[in-house]
CSV table of C-alpha atoms in Angstrom, one decimal:
chain,number,residue,atom,x,y,z
Y,1,MET,CA,2.4,-24.8,56.4
Y,2,THR,CA,2.6,-25.6,60.2
Y,3,ASP,CA,4.5,-27.8,61.8
Y,4,SER,CA,2.4,-30.4,62.3
Y,5,ALA,CA,1.0,-30.5,58.7
Y,6,ALA,CA,4.6,-30.6,57.8
Y,7,GLY,CA,5.5,-33.3,59.9
Y,8,ALA,CA,2.5,-35.3,58.7
Y,9,ARG,CA,3.7,-34.9,55.1
Y,10,HIS,CA,6.8,-36.3,56.2
Y,11,ASP,CA,5.4,-39.4,57.3
Y,12,ASN,CA,3.2,-39.8,54.3
Y,13,VAL,CA,6.3,-39.6,52.3
Y,14,GLY,CA,8.0,-42.3,54.3
Y,15,ARG,CA,5.0,-44.2,54.4
Y,16,GLY,CA,5.0,-44.2,50.7
Y,17,ILE,CA,8.6,-45.1,50.4
Y,18,PHE,CA,8.2,-48.2,52.3
Y,19,LEU,CA,4.9,-49.4,50.7
Y,20,ALA,CA,7.5,-48.9,47.2
Y,21,LEU,CA,10.3,-50.8,48.6
Y,22,VAL,CA,8.0,-54.0,49.6
Y,23,ALA,CA,6.1,-53.9,46.4
Y,24,ILE,CA,9.5,-53.6,44.4
Y,25,LEU,CA,10.8,-56.8,46.7
Y,26,ILE,CA,7.3,-58.3,45.6
Y,27,PHE,CA,8.3,-57.7,41.9
Y,28,ALA,CA,11.7,-59.3,42.5
Y,29,THR,CA,10.3,-62.5,43.9
Y,30,GLN,CA,8.0,-62.7,40.7
Y,31,ASP,CA,11.1,-62.2,38.5
Y,32,ALA,CA,13.0,-65.1,40.6
Y,33,MET,CA,10.0,-67.4,40.1
Y,34,SER,CA,9.5,-66.4,36.5
Y,35,LYS,CA,13.0,-67.4,35.5
Y,36,PHE,CA,12.1,-70.7,37.3
Y,37,LEU,CA,9.0,-71.3,35.3
Y,38,VAL,CA,9.9,-70.5,32.1
Y,39,GLN,CA,12.4,-73.4,31.8
Y,40,SER,CA,9.1,-75.6,31.8
Y,41,VAL,CA,6.0,-73.0,31.1
Y,42,SER,CA,5.8,-70.6,27.7
Y,43,PRO,CA,6.6,-67.1,28.5
Y,44,PHE,CA,3.3,-66.3,26.4
Y,45,GLN,CA,1.0,-68.8,28.4
Y,46,MET,CA,2.4,-67.1,31.7
Y,47,THR,CA,2.2,-63.9,30.8
Y,48,MET,CA,-1.6,-64.4,29.6
Y,49,MET,CA,-2.5,-65.7,33.0
Y,50,ARG,CA,-1.0,-62.6,34.8
Y,51,PHE,CA,-2.9,-60.5,32.5
Y,52,TRP,CA,-6.1,-61.9,33.5
Y,53,ALA,CA,-5.5,-61.2,37.1
Y,54,PHE,CA,-4.0,-57.7,36.2
Y,55,GLY,CA,-6.6,-56.8,33.6
Y,56,ALA,CA,-9.4,-57.4,36.3
Y,57,PHE,CA,-7.7,-55.5,38.6
Y,58,SER,CA,-7.7,-52.5,36.0
Y,59,ALA,CA,-11.1,-53.3,35.5
Y,60,PHE,CA,-12.2,-52.9,39.4
Y,61,LEU,CA,-10.2,-49.5,39.6
Y,62,ALA,CA,-12.1,-48.2,36.2
Y,63,LEU,CA,-15.6,-49.3,37.9
Y,64,ARG,CA,-14.5,-47.5,41.0
Y,65,GLN,CA,-14.0,-44.4,39.4
Y,66,GLY,CA,-17.6,-44.4,37.6
Y,67,SER,CA,-18.6,-45.9,34.3
Y,68,VAL,CA,-16.2,-48.0,32.1
Y,69,ARG,CA,-17.1,-45.8,29.1
Y,70,GLU,CA,-16.0,-42.6,31.0
Y,71,THR,CA,-12.3,-44.4,32.0
Y,72,LEU,CA,-11.8,-45.4,28.5
Y,73,ARG,CA,-12.3,-42.3,27.0
Y,74,THR,CA,-9.3,-40.5,26.0
Y,75,ARG,CA,-7.9,-38.2,23.4
Y,76,GLN,CA,-4.8,-40.1,22.7
Y,77,PRO,CA,-6.3,-43.3,21.8
Y,78,VAL,CA,-3.1,-44.4,19.1
Y,79,ALA,CA,-0.6,-43.7,22.4
Y,80,GLN,CA,-2.7,-45.6,25.0
Y,81,VAL,CA,-3.1,-48.4,22.6
Y,82,ALA,CA,0.8,-48.7,22.0
Y,83,ARG,CA,1.3,-48.4,25.9
Y,84,GLY,CA,-0.5,-51.5,26.4
Y,85,ALA,CA,1.3,-53.3,23.2
Y,86,LEU,CA,4.7,-52.3,24.4
Y,87,LEU,CA,4.5,-53.5,27.9
Y,88,ILE,CA,3.2,-56.5,26.9
Y,89,ALA,CA,6.4,-56.9,24.6
Y,90,ASP,CA,8.6,-55.6,27.2
Y,91,ILE,CA,7.0,-58.5,29.4
Y,92,TRP,CA,7.3,-61.2,27.0
Y,93,MET,CA,11.1,-60.0,25.9
Y,94,TYR,CA,12.1,-59.8,29.7
Y,95,VAL,CA,10.6,-63.6,30.3
Y,96,LEU,CA,12.2,-64.9,27.2
Y,97,ALA,CA,15.9,-63.2,28.3
Y,98,LEU,CA,15.6,-64.8,31.9
Y,99,LYS,CA,15.5,-68.4,30.2
Y,100,THR,CA,18.7,-68.3,29.3
Y,101,VAL,CA,20.6,-65.1,30.9
Y,102,PRO,CA,21.5,-64.7,34.6
Y,103,LEU,CA,18.8,-63.2,36.4
Y,104,ALA,CA,20.9,-60.3,37.8
Y,105,ALA,CA,22.5,-59.6,34.5
Y,106,VAL,CA,18.7,-59.4,32.9
Y,107,GLN,CA,18.1,-57.0,35.8
Y,108,SER,CA,20.9,-55.1,35.4
Y,109,ILE,CA,20.5,-54.7,31.5
Y,110,THR,CA,17.0,-53.8,31.5
Y,111,LEU,CA,18.0,-51.1,34.2
Y,112,VAL,CA,18.9,-48.6,31.2
Y,113,TYR,CA,15.5,-48.0,30.5
Y,114,PRO,CA,15.7,-44.5,32.2
Y,115,LEU,CA,18.8,-43.6,29.9
Y,116,LEU,CA,16.5,-44.8,27.2
Y,117,VAL,CA,13.9,-42.7,28.3
Y,118,THR,CA,16.0,-39.8,28.1
Y,119,LEU,CA,16.6,-40.3,24.1
Y,120,PHE,CA,13.2,-41.1,23.2
Y,121,ALA,CA,11.8,-38.1,24.8
Y,122,ILE,CA,14.0,-36.0,22.3
Y,123,PRO,CA,11.8,-36.8,19.2
Y,124,LEU,CA,8.6,-38.0,20.8
Y,125,LEU,CA,8.1,-35.0,23.4
Y,126,GLY,CA,10.3,-32.6,21.8
Y,127,GLU,CA,12.6,-32.3,24.9
Y,128,THR,CA,16.0,-31.0,25.2
Y,129,VAL,CA,18.9,-32.8,26.6
Y,130,GLY,CA,21.8,-31.1,27.9
Y,131,VAL,CA,25.4,-32.2,27.9
Y,132,PHE,CA,25.3,-33.1,31.4
Y,133,ARG,CA,22.7,-35.6,30.7
Y,134,ALA,CA,23.9,-36.7,27.6
Y,135,THR,CA,27.3,-37.7,29.3
Y,136,ALA,CA,25.3,-39.4,32.0
Y,137,VAL,CA,23.3,-41.3,29.3
Y,138,ALA,CA,26.7,-42.3,27.3
Y,139,VAL,CA,28.5,-43.8,30.5
Y,140,GLY,CA,25.5,-45.8,31.4
Y,141,PHE,CA,25.6,-47.5,28.0
Y,142,ILE,CA,29.3,-47.6,28.7
Y,143,GLY,CA,27.9,-49.9,31.8
Y,144,ALA,CA,25.7,-51.8,29.6
Y,145,LEU,CA,29.1,-52.9,27.4
Y,146,ILE,CA,31.1,-53.9,30.2
Y,147,ILE,CA,28.3,-56.3,31.3
Y,148,VAL,CA,28.3,-58.1,28.0
Y,149,ARG,CA,32.2,-57.8,27.1
Y,150,PRO,CA,34.2,-60.8,26.0
Y,151,GLY,CA,34.7,-62.8,29.2
Y,152,GLY,CA,31.4,-61.5,30.8
Y,153,VAL,CA,27.8,-62.5,29.5
Y,154,PRO,CA,27.7,-64.0,26.5
Y,155,LEU,CA,26.0,-62.1,23.9
Y,156,ASP,CA,23.2,-64.4,22.7
Y,157,LEU,CA,19.5,-63.6,21.7
Y,158,GLY,CA,18.5,-64.0,25.6
Y,159,VAL,CA,20.8,-60.6,25.8
Y,160,LEU,CA,19.1,-59.1,22.8
Y,161,TYR,CA,15.6,-59.8,24.5
Y,162,ALA,CA,16.9,-58.0,27.6
Y,163,VAL,CA,18.0,-54.8,25.7
Y,164,GLY,CA,14.7,-54.9,23.9
Y,165,SER,CA,12.9,-55.2,27.2
Y,166,GLY,CA,14.7,-52.1,28.3
Y,167,ALA,CA,13.6,-50.5,24.9
Y,168,CYS,CA,10.0,-51.3,25.1
Y,169,TYR,CA,9.8,-50.0,28.7
Y,170,GLY,CA,11.6,-46.9,27.7
Y,171,LEU,CA,9.3,-46.0,25.1
Y,172,TYR,CA,6.1,-47.0,27.3
Y,173,ILE,CA,7.1,-44.5,29.7
Y,174,VAL,CA,8.0,-41.8,27.3
Y,175,LEU,CA,4.5,-42.4,26.0
Y,176,THR,CA,2.8,-42.3,29.8
Y,177,ARG,CA,4.2,-38.8,29.9
Y,178,LYS,CA,2.7,-38.0,26.5
Y,179,VAL,CA,-1.0,-39.0,27.4
Y,180,SER,CA,-0.8,-37.8,31.0
Y,181,ALA,CA,-1.1,-34.4,29.5
Y,182,THR,CA,-4.8,-35.1,28.6
Y,183,ASP,CA,-5.8,-38.4,30.1
Y,184,SER,CA,-5.8,-39.5,34.1
Y,185,ALA,CA,-4.1,-42.4,35.7
Y,186,THR,CA,-6.9,-44.5,35.8
Y,187,THR,CA,-7.8,-44.3,32.5
Y,188,SER,CA,-4.0,-45.2,31.4
Y,189,MET,CA,-4.0,-48.1,33.8
Y,190,ALA,CA,-7.3,-49.2,32.6
Y,191,TYR,CA,-6.0,-49.2,28.6
Y,192,VAL,CA,-2.8,-50.9,29.9
Y,193,GLY,CA,-4.9,-53.8,31.8
Y,194,LEU,CA,-7.4,-53.9,28.4
Y,195,VAL,CA,-5.1,-54.0,25.7
Y,196,GLY,CA,-2.4,-56.5,27.7
Y,197,LEU,CA,-5.3,-58.7,28.4
Y,198,VAL,CA,-6.5,-59.0,24.6
Y,199,ILE,CA,-2.7,-59.1,22.9
Y,200,SER,CA,-1.6,-61.3,25.8
Y,201,THR,CA,-4.9,-63.7,25.5
Y,202,ALA,CA,-4.7,-63.7,22.0
Y,203,VAL,CA,-1.1,-64.9,21.4
Y,204,GLY,CA,-1.0,-67.0,24.7
Y,205,VAL,CA,-3.7,-69.5,23.6
Y,206,PHE,CA,-1.9,-70.6,21.0
Y,207,PHE,CA,0.9,-71.8,23.7
Y,208,TRP,CA,-1.5,-73.3,26.1
Y,209,ALA,CA,-0.5,-76.5,27.9
Y,210,PRO,CA,-1.6,-78.1,30.8
Y,211,LEU,CA,-0.2,-77.5,34.3
Y,212,ASP,CA,0.8,-79.2,37.2
Y,213,LEU,CA,-0.6,-78.3,40.6
Y,214,ASN,CA,2.8,-77.0,41.7
Y,215,THR,CA,3.4,-75.0,38.7
Y,216,ALA,CA,-0.1,-73.7,39.1
Y,217,LEU,CA,0.1,-72.6,42.5
Y,218,LEU,CA,3.6,-70.5,41.7
Y,219,ILE,CA,1.8,-68.7,38.7
Y,220,GLY,CA,-1.5,-68.3,41.1
Y,221,TYR,CA,1.4,-66.5,43.2
Y,222,ILE,CA,2.5,-64.0,40.9
Y,223,MET,CA,-1.2,-63.4,39.4
Y,224,VAL,CA,-2.2,-62.8,42.9
Y,225,THR,CA,0.7,-60.6,44.4
Y,226,GLY,CA,1.0,-58.9,41.4
Y,227,VAL,CA,-2.2,-57.5,42.1
Y,228,VAL,CA,-1.1,-56.8,45.7
Y,229,ALA,CA,2.2,-54.9,44.7
Y,230,HIS,CA,0.6,-52.9,42.0
Y,231,GLY,CA,-2.4,-52.0,44.5
Y,232,MET,CA,0.7,-51.1,47.2
Y,233,MET,CA,2.3,-49.1,44.7
Y,234,ILE,CA,-1.0,-47.0,43.7
Y,235,VAL,CA,-1.4,-46.0,47.4
Y,236,ALA,CA,2.5,-45.2,47.8
Y,237,LEU,CA,2.1,-42.8,44.4
Y,238,GLY,CA,-0.9,-41.2,46.7
Y,239,LEU,CA,1.5,-40.5,49.7
Y,240,ALA,CA,4.5,-39.4,47.8
Y,241,PRO,CA,5.6,-37.8,44.4
Y,242,ALA,CA,6.3,-40.2,41.6
Y,243,SER,CA,9.9,-38.4,41.3
Y,244,THR,CA,10.3,-39.5,45.2
Y,245,LEU,CA,9.5,-43.1,44.5
Y,246,GLN,CA,11.2,-43.5,41.0
Y,247,PRO,CA,14.9,-44.0,42.3
Y,248,PHE,CA,14.0,-46.5,44.8
Y,249,ASN,CA,13.0,-48.9,41.3
Y,250,TYR,CA,16.8,-49.6,41.6
Y,251,THR,CA,16.6,-51.6,44.5
Y,252,SER,CA,15.2,-54.2,42.7
Y,253,LEU,CA,18.9,-54.9,41.6
Y,254,PRO,CA,20.6,-56.2,45.2
Y,255,TRP,CA,17.6,-58.2,45.3
Y,256,SER,CA,17.8,-60.1,41.9
Y,257,ILE,CA,21.2,-60.7,42.9
Y,258,LEU,CA,20.6,-62.0,46.1
Y,259,PHE,CA,18.0,-64.1,44.7
Y,260,ALA,CA,19.8,-65.3,41.9
Y,261,TYR,CA,22.8,-66.6,44.2
Y,262,VAL,CA,20.4,-68.2,46.5
Y,263,ILE,CA,17.8,-70.0,44.1
Y,264,PHE,CA,20.0,-70.8,41.1
Y,265,HIS,CA,23.5,-70.5,42.5
Y,266,GLU,CA,24.3,-67.6,40.1
Y,267,TRP,CA,27.0,-65.2,40.9
Y,268,ILE,CA,27.6,-61.8,39.0
Y,269,ASP,CA,31.3,-61.5,38.6
Y,270,PRO,CA,32.9,-58.3,40.0
Y,271,ILE,CA,33.7,-56.4,36.5
Y,272,SER,CA,29.7,-57.3,35.5
Y,273,LEU,CA,28.7,-55.7,39.1
Y,274,LEU,CA,30.8,-52.7,38.4
Y,275,GLY,CA,29.2,-52.3,35.0
Y,276,ALA,CA,25.4,-52.8,36.8
Y,277,GLY,CA,26.7,-50.0,39.3
Y,278,ILE,CA,27.6,-47.6,36.3
Y,279,ILE,CA,24.3,-47.8,34.9
Y,280,VAL,CA,22.6,-47.5,38.2
Y,281,ALA,CA,24.7,-44.3,38.9
Y,282,ALA,CA,24.1,-42.9,35.4
Y,283,GLY,CA,20.3,-43.4,35.6
Y,284,LEU,CA,20.4,-41.8,39.2
Y,285,VAL,CA,22.1,-38.9,37.9
Y,286,VAL,CA,19.7,-38.5,34.9
Y,287,MET,CA,16.7,-38.5,37.2
Y,288,ALA,CA,18.3,-36.0,39.8
Y,289,ARG,CA,18.9,-33.7,36.6
Y,290,GLU,CA,15.2,-34.2,35.5
Y,291,ARG,CA,14.2,-32.9,39.1
Y,292,ILE,CA,16.3,-29.9,38.7
Y,293,LYS,CA,15.2,-29.1,35.1
Y,294,LYS,CA,11.5,-30.3,36.6
Y,295,VAL,CA,10.6,-32.5,33.9
Y,296,PRO,CA,7.2,-33.9,34.6
Y,297,THR,CA,7.4,-37.6,35.8
Y,298,ALA,CA,4.1,-39.3,35.3
Y,299,ALA,CA,2.8,-41.4,38.4
Y,300,GLU,CA,2.9,-44.6,36.5
Y,301,ALA,CA,6.2,-44.2,35.4
Y,302,ALA,CA,7.3,-44.8,39.2
Y,303,LEU,CA,5.8,-48.5,38.8
Y,304,PRO,CA,8.5,-51.1,38.2
Y,305,GLY,CA,8.6,-52.3,34.7
Y,306,LYS,CA,7.8,-56.3,35.0
Y,307,GLU,CA,5.0,-56.9,36.9
């Protein structure tokens, strides 16, 4: 490889990282708005409206690649439908958790998903986990327990929703790895958009309530910026490897801490912050170890879990 080619590749990776960081910031603002909105709007109605936009975006991408029939052709239909259902469940539970649990705490707890991916990959993908990664996973779960310790975040239904959200997203990532062996990223995204649209609408219509102008505008912001941020992540994945971008998902945590303090006057206590730091450190260790072991990272796995 010539020096100029190597320099161009390096520049592309830098641009990819920049786009990913901006997209993650946008997703973090959506989390903050979702916490504000869920106090008065059903999470099922909110998620339905978000998937109207995301479904249209997925359809646009599918049409760009050719016919819809070709795009939806899959060798693993059950896994693809399950992925869409898991992502919907992930978002529902995440927003339900935001209703009662501080924003930064929800973000910290759900960031256990890379650790859960490691565990779920054992039975579902046949992967083996050595002592190093197993220890990192155990340490990460200790970090989660520190957050919900007595005197920390109360262990209530909201916390269970946050744990459920992380578990659903972890399963979603494992199934994404599984289908990536046979299906294109466009096919996988099309199924997420289609299945998510159908399920969220089938449930959301029963929770529909009129919206005032300000609320409608805020939800409209989430719908539009969700499409923009996903588009940025897709471009980023074209410029930099998914394994390079994936660790930057953790930058959502400092943004959540900042927005929680500025908007909701919530402050994460030092011990809970330590627990969050342990979760992040354990997740980064697992990711680094997987890169050494050359565990494949599907492109969609680099996307933030909460759109």
